[in-house]
XYZ file of N, CA, C and O in Angstrom:
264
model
N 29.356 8.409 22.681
C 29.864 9.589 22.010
C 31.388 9.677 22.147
O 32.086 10.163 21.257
N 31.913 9.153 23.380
C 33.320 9.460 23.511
C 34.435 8.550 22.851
O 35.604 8.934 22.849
N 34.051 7.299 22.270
C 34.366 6.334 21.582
C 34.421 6.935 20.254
O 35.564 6.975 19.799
N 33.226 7.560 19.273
C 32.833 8.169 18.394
C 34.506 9.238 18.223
O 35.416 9.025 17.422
N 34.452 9.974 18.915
C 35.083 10.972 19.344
C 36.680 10.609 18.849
O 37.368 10.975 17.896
N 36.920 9.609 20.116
C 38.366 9.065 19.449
C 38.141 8.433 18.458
O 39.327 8.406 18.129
N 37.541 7.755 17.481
C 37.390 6.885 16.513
C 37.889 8.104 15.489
O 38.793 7.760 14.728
N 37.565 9.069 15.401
C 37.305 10.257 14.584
C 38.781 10.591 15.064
O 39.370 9.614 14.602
N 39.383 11.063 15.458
C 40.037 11.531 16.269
C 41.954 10.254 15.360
O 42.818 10.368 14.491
N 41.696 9.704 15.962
C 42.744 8.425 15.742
C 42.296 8.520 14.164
O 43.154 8.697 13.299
N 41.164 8.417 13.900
C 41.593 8.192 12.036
C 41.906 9.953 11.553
O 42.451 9.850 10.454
N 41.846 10.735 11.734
C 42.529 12.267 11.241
C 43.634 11.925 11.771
O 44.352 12.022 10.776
N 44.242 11.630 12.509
C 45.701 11.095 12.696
C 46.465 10.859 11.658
O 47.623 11.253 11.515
N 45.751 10.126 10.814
C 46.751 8.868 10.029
C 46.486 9.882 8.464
O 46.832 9.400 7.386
N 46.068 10.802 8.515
C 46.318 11.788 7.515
C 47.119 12.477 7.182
O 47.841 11.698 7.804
N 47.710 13.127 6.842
C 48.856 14.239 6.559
C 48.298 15.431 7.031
O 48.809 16.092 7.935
N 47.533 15.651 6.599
C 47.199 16.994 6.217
C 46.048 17.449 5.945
O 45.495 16.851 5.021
N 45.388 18.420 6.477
C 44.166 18.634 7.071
C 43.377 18.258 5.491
O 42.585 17.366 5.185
N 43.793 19.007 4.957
C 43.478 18.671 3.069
C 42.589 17.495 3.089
O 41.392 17.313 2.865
N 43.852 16.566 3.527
C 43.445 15.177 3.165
C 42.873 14.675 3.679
O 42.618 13.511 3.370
N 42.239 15.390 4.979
C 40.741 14.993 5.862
C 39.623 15.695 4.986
O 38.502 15.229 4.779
N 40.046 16.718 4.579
C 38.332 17.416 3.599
C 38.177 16.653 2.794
O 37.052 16.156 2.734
N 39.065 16.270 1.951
C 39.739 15.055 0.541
C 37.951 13.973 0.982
O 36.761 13.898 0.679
N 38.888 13.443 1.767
C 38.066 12.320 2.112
C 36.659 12.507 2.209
O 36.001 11.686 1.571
N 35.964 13.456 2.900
C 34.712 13.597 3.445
C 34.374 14.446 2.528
O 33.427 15.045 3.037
N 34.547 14.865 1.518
C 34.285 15.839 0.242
C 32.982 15.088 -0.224
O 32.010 15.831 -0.360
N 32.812 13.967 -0.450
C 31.745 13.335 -1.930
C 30.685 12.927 -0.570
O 29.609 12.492 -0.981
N 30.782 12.983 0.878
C 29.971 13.048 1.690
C 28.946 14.275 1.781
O 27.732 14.322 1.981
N 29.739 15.062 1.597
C 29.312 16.561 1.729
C 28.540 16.857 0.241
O 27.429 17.376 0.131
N 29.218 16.498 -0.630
C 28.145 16.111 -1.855
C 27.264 15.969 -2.057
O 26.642 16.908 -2.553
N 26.692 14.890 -1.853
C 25.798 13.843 -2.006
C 24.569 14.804 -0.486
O 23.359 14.592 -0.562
N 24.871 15.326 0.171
C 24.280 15.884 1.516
C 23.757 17.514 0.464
O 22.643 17.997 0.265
N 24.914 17.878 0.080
C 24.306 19.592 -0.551
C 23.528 18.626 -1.670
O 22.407 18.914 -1.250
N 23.329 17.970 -2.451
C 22.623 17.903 -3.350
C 21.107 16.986 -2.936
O 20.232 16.669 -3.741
N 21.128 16.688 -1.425
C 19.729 16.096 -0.505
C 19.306 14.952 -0.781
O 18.104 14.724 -0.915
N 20.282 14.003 -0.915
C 20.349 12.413 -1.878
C 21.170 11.917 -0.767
O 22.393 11.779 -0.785
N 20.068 11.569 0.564
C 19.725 11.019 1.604
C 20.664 9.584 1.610
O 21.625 9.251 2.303
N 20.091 9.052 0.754
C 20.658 7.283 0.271
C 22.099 7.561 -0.276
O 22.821 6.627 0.074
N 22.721 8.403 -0.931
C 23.824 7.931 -1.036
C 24.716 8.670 -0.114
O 25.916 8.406 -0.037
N 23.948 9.904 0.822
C 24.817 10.246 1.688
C 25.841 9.507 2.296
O 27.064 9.564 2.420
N 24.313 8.345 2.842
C 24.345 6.966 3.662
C 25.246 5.987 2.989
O 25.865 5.166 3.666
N 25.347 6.029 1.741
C 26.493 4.854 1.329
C 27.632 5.789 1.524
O 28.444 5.163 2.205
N 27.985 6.682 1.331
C 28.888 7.360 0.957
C 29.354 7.648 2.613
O 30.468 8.156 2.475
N 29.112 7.592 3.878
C 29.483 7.738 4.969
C 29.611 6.205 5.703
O 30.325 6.025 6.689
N 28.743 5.048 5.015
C 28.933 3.868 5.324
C 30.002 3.303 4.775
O 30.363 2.303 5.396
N 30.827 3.641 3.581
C 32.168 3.310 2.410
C 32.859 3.878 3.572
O 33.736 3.190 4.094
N 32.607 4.960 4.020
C 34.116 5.690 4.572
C 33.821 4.932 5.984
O 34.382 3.862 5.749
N 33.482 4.851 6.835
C 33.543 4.201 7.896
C 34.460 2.835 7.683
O 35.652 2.849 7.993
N 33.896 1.789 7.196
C 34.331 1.127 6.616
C 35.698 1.178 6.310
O 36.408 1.032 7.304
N 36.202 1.313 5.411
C 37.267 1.978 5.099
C 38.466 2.132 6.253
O 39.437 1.503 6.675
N 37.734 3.421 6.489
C 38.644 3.828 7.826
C 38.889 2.991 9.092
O 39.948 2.891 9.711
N 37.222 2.171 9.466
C 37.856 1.374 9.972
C 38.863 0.237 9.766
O 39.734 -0.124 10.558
N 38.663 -0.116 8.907
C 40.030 -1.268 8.259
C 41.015 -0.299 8.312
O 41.387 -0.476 9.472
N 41.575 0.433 7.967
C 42.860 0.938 8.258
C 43.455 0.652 9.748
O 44.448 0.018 10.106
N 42.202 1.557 10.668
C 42.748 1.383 11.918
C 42.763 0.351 12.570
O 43.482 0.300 13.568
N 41.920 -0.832 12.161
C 42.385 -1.819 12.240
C 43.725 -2.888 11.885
O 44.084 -3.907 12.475
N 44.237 -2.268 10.788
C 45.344 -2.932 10.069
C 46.374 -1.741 10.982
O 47.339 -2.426 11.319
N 46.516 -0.836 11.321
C 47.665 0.216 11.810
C 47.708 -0.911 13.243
O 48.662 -1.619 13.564
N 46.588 -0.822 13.826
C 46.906 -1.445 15.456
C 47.410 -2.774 15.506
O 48.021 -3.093 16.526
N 47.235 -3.811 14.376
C 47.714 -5.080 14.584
C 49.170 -4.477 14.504
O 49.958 -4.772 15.402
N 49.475 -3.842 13.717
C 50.932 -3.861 13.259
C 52.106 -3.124 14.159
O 53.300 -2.921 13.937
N 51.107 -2.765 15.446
C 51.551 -1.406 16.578
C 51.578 -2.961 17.355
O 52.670 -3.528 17.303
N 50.557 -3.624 18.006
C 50.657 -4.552 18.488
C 52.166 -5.499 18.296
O 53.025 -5.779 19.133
N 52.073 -5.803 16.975
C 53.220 -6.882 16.770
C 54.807 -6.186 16.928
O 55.855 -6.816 17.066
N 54.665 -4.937 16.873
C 55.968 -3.905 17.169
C 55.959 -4.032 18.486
O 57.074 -3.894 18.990
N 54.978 -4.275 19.315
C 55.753 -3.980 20.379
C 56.422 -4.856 21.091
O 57.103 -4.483 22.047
């Protein structure tokens, strides 16, 4: 859970603006009010994804800065 936590945590970071954290998790929340189980699941598996490659691409590039 505490991994979870910062994972979540470190990617709202790299946002601006709280906005642009709802932005994101909006068509999650979608797909959940309308009870369409399966694409919740793609639609939270895209963003994982996603997000993780970012924070993956931010830390190499923190790495090589330092």
């Amino acid at each position: 859970e505490g991994q979870i936590r910062m994972f979540i945590a470190s990617s709202n970071a790299l946002l601006p603006t709280q906005q642009d954290v709802i932005a994101q998790h909006a068509p999650l929340i979608e797909w959940i009010g309308r009870g369409d189980a399966d694409a919740a699941e793609r639609a939270m598996r895209a963003h994982i994804d996603s997000e993780g490659q970012v924070l993956i691409e931010r830390a190499g590039r923190g790495a090589r800065n330092e």
